[in-house]
Coordinates of C-alpha atoms and ligand atoms in Angstrom, one line a residue:
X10 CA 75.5 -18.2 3.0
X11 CA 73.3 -17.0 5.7
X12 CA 72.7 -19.1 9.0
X13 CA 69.2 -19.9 7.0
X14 CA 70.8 -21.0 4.2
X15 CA 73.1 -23.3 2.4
X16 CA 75.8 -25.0 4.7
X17 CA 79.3 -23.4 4.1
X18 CA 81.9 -26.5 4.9
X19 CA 85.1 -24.8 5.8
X20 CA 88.8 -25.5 7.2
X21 CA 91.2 -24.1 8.8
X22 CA 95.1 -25.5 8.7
X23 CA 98.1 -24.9 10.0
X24 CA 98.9 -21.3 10.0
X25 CA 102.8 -19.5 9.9
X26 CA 103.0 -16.9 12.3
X27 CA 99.7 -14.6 12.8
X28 CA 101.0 -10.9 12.3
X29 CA 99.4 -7.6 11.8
X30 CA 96.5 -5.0 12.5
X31 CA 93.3 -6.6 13.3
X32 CA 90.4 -3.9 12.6
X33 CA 87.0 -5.8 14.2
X34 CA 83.9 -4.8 14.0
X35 CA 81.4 -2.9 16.4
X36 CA 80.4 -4.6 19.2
X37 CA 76.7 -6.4 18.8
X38 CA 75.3 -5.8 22.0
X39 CA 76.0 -1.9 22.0
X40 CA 74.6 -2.1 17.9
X41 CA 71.5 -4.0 19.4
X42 CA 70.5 -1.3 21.5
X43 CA 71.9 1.5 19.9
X44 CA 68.8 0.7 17.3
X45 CA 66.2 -0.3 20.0
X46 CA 66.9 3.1 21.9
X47 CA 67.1 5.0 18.8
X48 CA 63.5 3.9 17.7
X49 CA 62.3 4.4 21.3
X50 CA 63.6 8.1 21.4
X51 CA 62.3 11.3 19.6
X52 CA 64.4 12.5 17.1
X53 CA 67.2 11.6 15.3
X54 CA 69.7 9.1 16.6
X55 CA 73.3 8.8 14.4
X56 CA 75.2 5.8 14.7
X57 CA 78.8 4.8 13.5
X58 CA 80.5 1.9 13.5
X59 CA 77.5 -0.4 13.9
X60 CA 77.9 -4.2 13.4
X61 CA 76.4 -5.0 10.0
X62 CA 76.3 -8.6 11.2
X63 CA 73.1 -10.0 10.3
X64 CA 71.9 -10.3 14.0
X65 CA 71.8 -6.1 13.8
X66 CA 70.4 -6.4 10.2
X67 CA 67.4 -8.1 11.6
X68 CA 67.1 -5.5 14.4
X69 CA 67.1 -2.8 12.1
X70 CA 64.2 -4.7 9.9
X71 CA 62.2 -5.3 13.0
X72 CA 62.5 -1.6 14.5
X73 CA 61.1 -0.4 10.7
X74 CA 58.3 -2.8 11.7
X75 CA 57.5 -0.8 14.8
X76 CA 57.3 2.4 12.8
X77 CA 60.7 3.7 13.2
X78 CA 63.2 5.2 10.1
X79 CA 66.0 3.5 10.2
X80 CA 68.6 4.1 6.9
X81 CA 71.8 2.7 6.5
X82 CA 73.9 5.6 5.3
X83 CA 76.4 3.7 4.0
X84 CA 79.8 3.3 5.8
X85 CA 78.9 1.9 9.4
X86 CA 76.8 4.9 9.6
X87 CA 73.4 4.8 10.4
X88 CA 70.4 6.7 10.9
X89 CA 67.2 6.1 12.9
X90 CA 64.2 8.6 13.4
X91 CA 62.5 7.2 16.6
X92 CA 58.8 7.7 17.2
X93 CA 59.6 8.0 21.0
X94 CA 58.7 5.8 24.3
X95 CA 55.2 4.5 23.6
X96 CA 54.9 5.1 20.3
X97 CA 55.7 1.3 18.6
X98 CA 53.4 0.9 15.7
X99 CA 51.4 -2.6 15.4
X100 CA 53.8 -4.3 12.7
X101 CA 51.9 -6.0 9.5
X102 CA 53.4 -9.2 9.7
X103 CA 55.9 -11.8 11.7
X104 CA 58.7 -10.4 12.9
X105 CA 61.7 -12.8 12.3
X106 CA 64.6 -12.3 14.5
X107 CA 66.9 -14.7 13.0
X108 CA 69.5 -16.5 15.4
X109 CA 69.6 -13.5 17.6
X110 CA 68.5 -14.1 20.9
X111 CA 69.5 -10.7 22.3
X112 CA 67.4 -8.7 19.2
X113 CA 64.1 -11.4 20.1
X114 CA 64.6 -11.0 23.9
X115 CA 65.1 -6.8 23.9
X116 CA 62.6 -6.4 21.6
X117 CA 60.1 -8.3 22.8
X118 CA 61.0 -5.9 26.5
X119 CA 60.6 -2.9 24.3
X120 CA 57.1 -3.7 23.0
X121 CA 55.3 -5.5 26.0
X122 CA 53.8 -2.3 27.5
X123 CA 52.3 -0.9 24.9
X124 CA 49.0 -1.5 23.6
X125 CA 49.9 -3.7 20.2
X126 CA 50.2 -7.8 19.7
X127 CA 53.6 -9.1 17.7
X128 CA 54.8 -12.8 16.8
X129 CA 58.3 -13.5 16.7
X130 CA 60.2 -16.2 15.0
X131 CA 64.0 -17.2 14.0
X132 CA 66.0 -19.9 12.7
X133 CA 66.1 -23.2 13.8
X134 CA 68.7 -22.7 16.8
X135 CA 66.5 -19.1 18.1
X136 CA 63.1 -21.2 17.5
X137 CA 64.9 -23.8 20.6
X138 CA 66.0 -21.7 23.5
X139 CA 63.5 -20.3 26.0
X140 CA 61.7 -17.6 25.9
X141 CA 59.8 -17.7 29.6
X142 CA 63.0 -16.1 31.2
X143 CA 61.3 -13.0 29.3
X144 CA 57.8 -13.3 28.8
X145 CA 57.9 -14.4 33.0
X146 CA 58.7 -10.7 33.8
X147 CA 57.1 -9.3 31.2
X148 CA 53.2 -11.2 32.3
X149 CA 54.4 -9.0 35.1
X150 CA 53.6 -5.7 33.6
X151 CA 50.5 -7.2 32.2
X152 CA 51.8 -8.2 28.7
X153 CA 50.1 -11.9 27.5
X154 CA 52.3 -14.4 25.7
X155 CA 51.5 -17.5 23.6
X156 CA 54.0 -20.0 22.0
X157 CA 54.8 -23.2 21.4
X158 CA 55.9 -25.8 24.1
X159 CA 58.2 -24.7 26.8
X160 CA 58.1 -21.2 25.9
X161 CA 59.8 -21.3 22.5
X162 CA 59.4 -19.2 19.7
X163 CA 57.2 -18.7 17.1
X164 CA 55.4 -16.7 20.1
X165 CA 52.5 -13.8 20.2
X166 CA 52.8 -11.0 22.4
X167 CA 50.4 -8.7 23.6
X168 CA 51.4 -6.3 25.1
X169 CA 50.1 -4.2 28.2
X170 CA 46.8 -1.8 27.3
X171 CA 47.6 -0.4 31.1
X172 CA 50.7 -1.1 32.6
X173 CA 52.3 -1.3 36.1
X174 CA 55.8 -1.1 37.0
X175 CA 57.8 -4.1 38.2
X176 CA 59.9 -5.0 41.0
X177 CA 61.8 -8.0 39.8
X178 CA 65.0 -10.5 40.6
X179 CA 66.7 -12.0 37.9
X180 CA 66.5 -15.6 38.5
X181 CA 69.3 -16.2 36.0
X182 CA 72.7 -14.6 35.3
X183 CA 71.4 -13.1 31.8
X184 CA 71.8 -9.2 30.3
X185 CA 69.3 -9.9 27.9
X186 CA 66.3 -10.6 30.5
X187 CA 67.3 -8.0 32.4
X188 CA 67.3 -5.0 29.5
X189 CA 64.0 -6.7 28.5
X190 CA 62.4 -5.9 31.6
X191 CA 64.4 -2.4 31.7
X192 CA 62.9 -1.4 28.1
X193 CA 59.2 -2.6 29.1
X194 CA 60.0 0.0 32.8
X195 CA 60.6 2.5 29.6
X196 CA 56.8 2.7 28.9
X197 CA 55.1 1.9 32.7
X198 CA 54.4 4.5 34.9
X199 CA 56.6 4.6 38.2
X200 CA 59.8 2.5 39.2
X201 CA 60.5 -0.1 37.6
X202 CA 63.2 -2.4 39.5
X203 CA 65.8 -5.1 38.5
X204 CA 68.5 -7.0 41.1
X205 CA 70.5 -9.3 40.1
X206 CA 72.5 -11.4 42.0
X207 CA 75.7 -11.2 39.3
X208 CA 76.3 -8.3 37.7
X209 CA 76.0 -8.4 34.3
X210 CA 76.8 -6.7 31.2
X211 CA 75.5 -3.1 31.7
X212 CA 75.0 -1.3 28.4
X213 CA 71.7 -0.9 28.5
X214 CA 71.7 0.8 31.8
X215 CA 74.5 2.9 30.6
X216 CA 72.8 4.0 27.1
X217 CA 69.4 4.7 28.8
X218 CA 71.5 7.1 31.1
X219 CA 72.9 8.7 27.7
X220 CA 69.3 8.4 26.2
X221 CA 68.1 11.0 29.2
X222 CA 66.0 8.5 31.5
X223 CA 66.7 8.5 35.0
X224 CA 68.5 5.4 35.9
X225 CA 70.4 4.1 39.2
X226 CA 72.9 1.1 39.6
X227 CA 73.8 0.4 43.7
X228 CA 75.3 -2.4 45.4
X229 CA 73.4 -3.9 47.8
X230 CA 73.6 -7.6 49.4
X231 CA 70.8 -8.9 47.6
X232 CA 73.3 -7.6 44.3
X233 CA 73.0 -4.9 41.7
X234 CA 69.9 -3.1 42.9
X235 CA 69.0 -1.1 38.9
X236 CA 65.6 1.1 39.2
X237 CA 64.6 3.1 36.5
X238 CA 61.8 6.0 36.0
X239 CA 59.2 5.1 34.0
X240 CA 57.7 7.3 30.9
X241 CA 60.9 9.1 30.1
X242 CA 61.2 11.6 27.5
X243 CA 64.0 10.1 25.7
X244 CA 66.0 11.5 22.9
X245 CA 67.8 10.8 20.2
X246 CA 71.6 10.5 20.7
X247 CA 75.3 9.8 18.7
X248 CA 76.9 6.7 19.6
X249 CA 80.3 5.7 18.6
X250 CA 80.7 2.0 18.5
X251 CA 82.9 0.4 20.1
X252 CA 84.8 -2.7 18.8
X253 CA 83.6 -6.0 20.0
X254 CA 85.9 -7.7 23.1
X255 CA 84.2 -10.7 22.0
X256 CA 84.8 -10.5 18.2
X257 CA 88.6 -9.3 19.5
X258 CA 89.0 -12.4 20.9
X259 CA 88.9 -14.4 17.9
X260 CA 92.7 -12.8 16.7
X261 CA 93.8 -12.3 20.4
X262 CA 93.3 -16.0 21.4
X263 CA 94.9 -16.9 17.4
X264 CA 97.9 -15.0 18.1
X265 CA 98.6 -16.4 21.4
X266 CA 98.7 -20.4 19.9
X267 CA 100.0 -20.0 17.0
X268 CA 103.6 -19.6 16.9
X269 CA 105.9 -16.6 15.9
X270 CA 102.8 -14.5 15.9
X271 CA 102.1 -10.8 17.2
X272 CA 98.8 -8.9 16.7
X273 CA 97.4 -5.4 17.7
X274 CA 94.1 -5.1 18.3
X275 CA 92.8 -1.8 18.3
X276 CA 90.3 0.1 20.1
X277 CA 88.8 -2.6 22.0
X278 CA 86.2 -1.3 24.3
X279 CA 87.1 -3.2 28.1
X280 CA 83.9 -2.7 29.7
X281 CA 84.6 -4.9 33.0
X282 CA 81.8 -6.6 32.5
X283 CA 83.0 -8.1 29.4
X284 CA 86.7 -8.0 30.0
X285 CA 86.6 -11.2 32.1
X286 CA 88.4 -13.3 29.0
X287 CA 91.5 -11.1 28.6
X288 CA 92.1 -11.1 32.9
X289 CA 91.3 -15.1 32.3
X290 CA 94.6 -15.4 29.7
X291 CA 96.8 -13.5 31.2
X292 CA 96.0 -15.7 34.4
X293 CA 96.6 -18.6 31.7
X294 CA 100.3 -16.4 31.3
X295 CA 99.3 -15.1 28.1
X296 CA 101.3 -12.7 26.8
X297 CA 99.0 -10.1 26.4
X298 CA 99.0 -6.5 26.9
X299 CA 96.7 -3.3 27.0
X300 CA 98.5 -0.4 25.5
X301 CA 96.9 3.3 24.9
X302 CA 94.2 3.0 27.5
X303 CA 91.9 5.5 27.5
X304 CA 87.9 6.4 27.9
X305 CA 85.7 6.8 24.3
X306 CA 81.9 7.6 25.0
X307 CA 82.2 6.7 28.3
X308 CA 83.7 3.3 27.8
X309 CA 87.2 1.9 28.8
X310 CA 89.0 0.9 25.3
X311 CA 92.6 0.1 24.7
X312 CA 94.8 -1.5 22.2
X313 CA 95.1 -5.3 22.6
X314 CA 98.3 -6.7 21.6
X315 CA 98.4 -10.4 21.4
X316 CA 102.1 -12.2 21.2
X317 CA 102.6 -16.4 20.9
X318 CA 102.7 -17.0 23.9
X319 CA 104.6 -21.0 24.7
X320 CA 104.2 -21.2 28.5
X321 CA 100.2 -21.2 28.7
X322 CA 99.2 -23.2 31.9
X323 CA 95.7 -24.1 32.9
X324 CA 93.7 -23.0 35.5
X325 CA 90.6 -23.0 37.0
X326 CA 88.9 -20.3 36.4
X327 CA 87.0 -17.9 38.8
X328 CA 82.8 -19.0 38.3
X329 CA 81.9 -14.7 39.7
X330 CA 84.0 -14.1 36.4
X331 CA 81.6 -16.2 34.7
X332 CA 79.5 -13.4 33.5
X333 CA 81.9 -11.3 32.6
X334 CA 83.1 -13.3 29.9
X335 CA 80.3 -16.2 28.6
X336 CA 80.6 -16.1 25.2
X337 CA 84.5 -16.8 25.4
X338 CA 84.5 -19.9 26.6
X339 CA 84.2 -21.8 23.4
X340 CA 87.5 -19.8 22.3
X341 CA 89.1 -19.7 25.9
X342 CA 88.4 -24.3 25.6
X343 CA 90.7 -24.0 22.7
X344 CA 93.6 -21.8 23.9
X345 CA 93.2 -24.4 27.0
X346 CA 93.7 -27.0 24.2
X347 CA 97.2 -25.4 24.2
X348 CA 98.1 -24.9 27.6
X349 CA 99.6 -27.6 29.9
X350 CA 97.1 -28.9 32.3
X351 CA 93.8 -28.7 33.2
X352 CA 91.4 -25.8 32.6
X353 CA 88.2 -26.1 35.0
X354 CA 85.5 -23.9 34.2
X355 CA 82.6 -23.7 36.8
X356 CA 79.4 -22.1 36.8
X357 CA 78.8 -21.6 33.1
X358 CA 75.3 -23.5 33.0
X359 CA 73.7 -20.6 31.0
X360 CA 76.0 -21.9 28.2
X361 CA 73.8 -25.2 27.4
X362 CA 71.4 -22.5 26.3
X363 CA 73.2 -20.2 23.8
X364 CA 73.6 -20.6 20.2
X365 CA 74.0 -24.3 20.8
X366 CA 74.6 -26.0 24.1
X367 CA 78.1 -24.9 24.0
X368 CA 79.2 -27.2 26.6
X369 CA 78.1 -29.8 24.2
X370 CA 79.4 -28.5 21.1
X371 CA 82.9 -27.8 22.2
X372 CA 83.3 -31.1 24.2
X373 CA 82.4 -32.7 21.3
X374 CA 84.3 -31.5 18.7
X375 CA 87.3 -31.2 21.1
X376 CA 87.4 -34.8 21.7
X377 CA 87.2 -35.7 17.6
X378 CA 90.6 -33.5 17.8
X379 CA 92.0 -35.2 20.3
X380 CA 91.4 -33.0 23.6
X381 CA 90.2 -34.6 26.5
X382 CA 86.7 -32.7 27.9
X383 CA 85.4 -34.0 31.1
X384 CA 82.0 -32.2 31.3
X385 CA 78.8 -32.1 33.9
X386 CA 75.6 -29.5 33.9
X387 CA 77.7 -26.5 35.6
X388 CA 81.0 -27.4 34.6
X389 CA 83.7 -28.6 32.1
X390 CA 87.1 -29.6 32.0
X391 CA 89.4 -29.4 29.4
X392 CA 92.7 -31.2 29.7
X393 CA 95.5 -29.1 27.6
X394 CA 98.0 -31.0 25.4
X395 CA 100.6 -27.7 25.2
X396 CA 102.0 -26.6 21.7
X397 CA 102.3 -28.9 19.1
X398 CA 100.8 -31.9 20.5
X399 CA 96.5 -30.6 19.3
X400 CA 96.1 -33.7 16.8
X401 CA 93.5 -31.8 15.0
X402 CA 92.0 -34.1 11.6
X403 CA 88.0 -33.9 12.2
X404 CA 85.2 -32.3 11.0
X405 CA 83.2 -30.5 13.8
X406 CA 79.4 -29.5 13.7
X407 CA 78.9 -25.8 14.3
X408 CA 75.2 -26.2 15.4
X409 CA 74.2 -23.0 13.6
X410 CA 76.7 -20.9 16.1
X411 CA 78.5 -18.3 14.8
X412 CA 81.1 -18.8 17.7
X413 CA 81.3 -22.5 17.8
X414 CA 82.4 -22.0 14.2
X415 CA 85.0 -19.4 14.5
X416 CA 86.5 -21.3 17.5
X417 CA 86.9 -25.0 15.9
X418 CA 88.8 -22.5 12.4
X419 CA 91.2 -20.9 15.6
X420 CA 92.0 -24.3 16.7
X421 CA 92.8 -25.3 13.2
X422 CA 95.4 -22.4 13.3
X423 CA 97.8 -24.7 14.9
X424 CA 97.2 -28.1 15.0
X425 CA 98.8 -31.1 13.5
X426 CA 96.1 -31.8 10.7
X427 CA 93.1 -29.4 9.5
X428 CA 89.8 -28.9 11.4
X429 CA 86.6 -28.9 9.6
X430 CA 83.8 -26.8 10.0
X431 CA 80.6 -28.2 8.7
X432 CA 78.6 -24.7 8.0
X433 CA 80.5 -21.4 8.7
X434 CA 77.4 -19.6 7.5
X435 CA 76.7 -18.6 10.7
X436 CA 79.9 -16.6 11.6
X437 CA 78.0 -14.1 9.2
X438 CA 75.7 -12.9 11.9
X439 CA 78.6 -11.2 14.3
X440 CA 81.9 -11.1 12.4
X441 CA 81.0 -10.7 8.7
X442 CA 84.7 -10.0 8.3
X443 CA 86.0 -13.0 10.0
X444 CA 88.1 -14.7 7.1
X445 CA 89.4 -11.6 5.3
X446 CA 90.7 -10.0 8.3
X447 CA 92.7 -13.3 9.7
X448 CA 94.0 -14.1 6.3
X449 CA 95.2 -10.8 6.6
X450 CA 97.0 -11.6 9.5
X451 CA 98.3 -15.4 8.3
X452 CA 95.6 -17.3 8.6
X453 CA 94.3 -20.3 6.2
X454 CA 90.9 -20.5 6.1
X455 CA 89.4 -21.9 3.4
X456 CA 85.8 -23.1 1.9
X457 CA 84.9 -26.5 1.1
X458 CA 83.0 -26.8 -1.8
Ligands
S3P20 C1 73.9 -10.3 25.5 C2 73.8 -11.0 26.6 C3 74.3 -12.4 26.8 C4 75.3 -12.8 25.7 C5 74.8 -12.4 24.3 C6 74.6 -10.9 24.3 C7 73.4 -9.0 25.4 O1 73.2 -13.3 26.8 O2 75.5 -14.2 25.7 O3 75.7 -12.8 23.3 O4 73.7 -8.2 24.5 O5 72.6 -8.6 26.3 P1 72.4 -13.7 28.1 O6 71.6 -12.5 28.6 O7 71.5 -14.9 27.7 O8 73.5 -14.1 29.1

């Protein structure tokens, strides 16, 4: 069942019309931290609507392991007692952080400067994408690492006895490296600073604002200039949720291929630096609209309502809004399946090192279905067949990715035979909820035995 376990074969066929309320769940970056920044504060943090998605689950083991409370109330709700910024126990044993790369990546951040030693681990996919992005900075701030080949998990980390604040430039376009480096600023003395060149999703900067550290974002033309005060006194906080734009965009992109169909989305937090997708579809003339905008806990969120939409066209798609929406593209390659024409993405290297190689995975699968890919380092081009003309008929390898998975059952929603998934385990670790909730709306998704 799990993404450790037993292979779940599942298909997805030909769908009537998609219709409906989709209800999906909190969002798994925000849930990451939410528990990272609760265990890091003093006091008593409340949390509701957080992902119960595996990848949190593990967090929420792993934060116990430093020494925090954490207790699942029951309901979404959650507690955690934090033992404050410094005050990380030495855990007894590994830590195992499953497929998550951003629980590994933050946590490791969040232990390197203080005086204790941890080993990490995860599954088979976590145990092959690198780790030296992290541990690179973190050496900075005098933390040791040691793991396998080509800086892979299972991997040791001792952390800084006496640490020194960082100045640092993110060599990559990645969230994750920079909140790592942010949560080891938490426990050095001084300024620790982070540029990127992109900008890139900013909750953590956001939440340690909420947390009470002192925190600056400006623009400058080396990019995003972030410096943050070391040694803060955080404390504990109540965070609401929001609902995941990139769980969202499993029904949105569904509703807009298969015919007849209209969905609501609600309270989808559109953070613009994860909104990129949604801007990307209605470029793509999606018929897709934002109703009931508003602000909730400092967060744009609206209502997403997604119609069939007949006339999609491909289009290339602007690389600067490349960070703003990475972990759509899987789904965006199918809803350019659909379209008429040619959809170029550019600049998406940093997905060869997700999940899966998700350039890979998609191209692959896409061409079993009958979807021509063209597809280089930085780039990838699907050629769209326009409604009713996706063969569909193969089985497709979800490479222990949750959103590999979910996007090969969407393009099974309307094509001319079934798609095959050959383990949906995985969608377990973001969207626990995935096949009730779209056979709520229409869907048929079933398991293979
Ligand atoms: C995330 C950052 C992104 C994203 C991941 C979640 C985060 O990874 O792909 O799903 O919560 O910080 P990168 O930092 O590798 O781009």
């Amino acid at each position: 069942m799990s993404a450790h376990g037993t292979p779940i074969p599942m298909q997805s066929l030909a769908a009537g019309p998609l219709t409906g309320t989709a209800d999906v769940p909190g969002d798994k970056s925000i849930s990451h931290r939410s528990l990272i920044l609760g265990a890091l504060s003093i006091g008593e943090t409340r949390i509701s609507g957080l992902l119960e998605g595996q990848d949190v689950l593990d967090t929420a083991k792993a934060m116990r392991a430093f020494g925090a409370e954490v207790t699942d109330l029951g309901g979404g709700n959650w507690r955690v007692q934090g033992v404050g910024v410094g005050g990380f126990a030495e855990p007894d044993n590994v830590i195992d952080c499953g497929n998550s790369g951003t629980g590994v990546r933050l946590i490791m951040g969040a232990m390197a400067t203080s005086p204790i030693t941890a080993t990490f681990t995860g599954d088979a996919s976590l145990n092959k994408r690198p780790m030296a992005r992290v541990t690179d900075p973190l050496a900075l701030f005098g933390a040791q690492s040691v793991g396998r080949e080509g800086g892979r998990l299972p991997m040791t980390i001792v952390g800084a006895a006496d640490p020194v604040p960082v100045r640092y430039v993110v060599p990559v376009p990645s969230a994750q490296v920079k909140s790592a480096v942010l949560l080891a600023g938490l426990n050095a003395p001084g300024q620790t600073v982070v540029i990127e060149k992109e900008a890139t999703r900013d909750h953590t900067e956001r939440m340690l604002a909420g947390f009470g550290a002192t925190i600056t974002s400006e623009d400058s033309d080396e990019g995003r200039v972030i410096t943050l005060t070391g040694q803060p006194e955080l404390t504990g906080q109540t965070i609401v949720v929001p609902r995941d734009p990139s769980s969202a965009a499993f029904p949105v992109c569904a509703a807009l291929i298969v015919p007849g169909s209209d969905v609501l989305v609600p309270n989808i937090g559109l953070n613009p630096t994860r909104a990129g997708l949604f801007e990307t579809l209605r470029d793509m003339g999606a018929d897709l609209t934002y109703e009931n905008p508003r602000e909730e806990g400092g967060e744009p969120v609206a209502d997403l309502r997604a119609r069939f939409s007949p006339d999609l066209k491909g289009i290339e798609v602007p690389p600067e809004r490349a960070a703003s929406m990475i972990d759509e593209y899987p789904i965006l390659s199918v809803v350019a399946a659909y379209a008429e024409g040619q959809t170029v993405m550019r600049g998406v290297k940093e997905l060869r090192v997700k999940e899966s190689d998700r350039i890979d995975a998609m191209a692959t699968g896409l061409r079993a279905n009958g979807i021509e890919v063209e597809e280089a380092e930085d780039w990838w081009i699907v050629t769209g067949r326009g409604h009713g003309n996706v063969p569909g008929g193969a089985e497709v390898e979800s490479h222990l990715d949750h959103r590999i998975a979910m996007s090969f059952l969407c393009l099974g929603m309307a094509s001319n035979a079934p798609v095959r998934v050959d383990d949906g385990g995985p969608i377990a670790t973001s969207f626990p909820i995935f096949e009730p909730l779209m056979a709520s709306l229409g869907a048929r998704i079933e398991r293979l035995a």
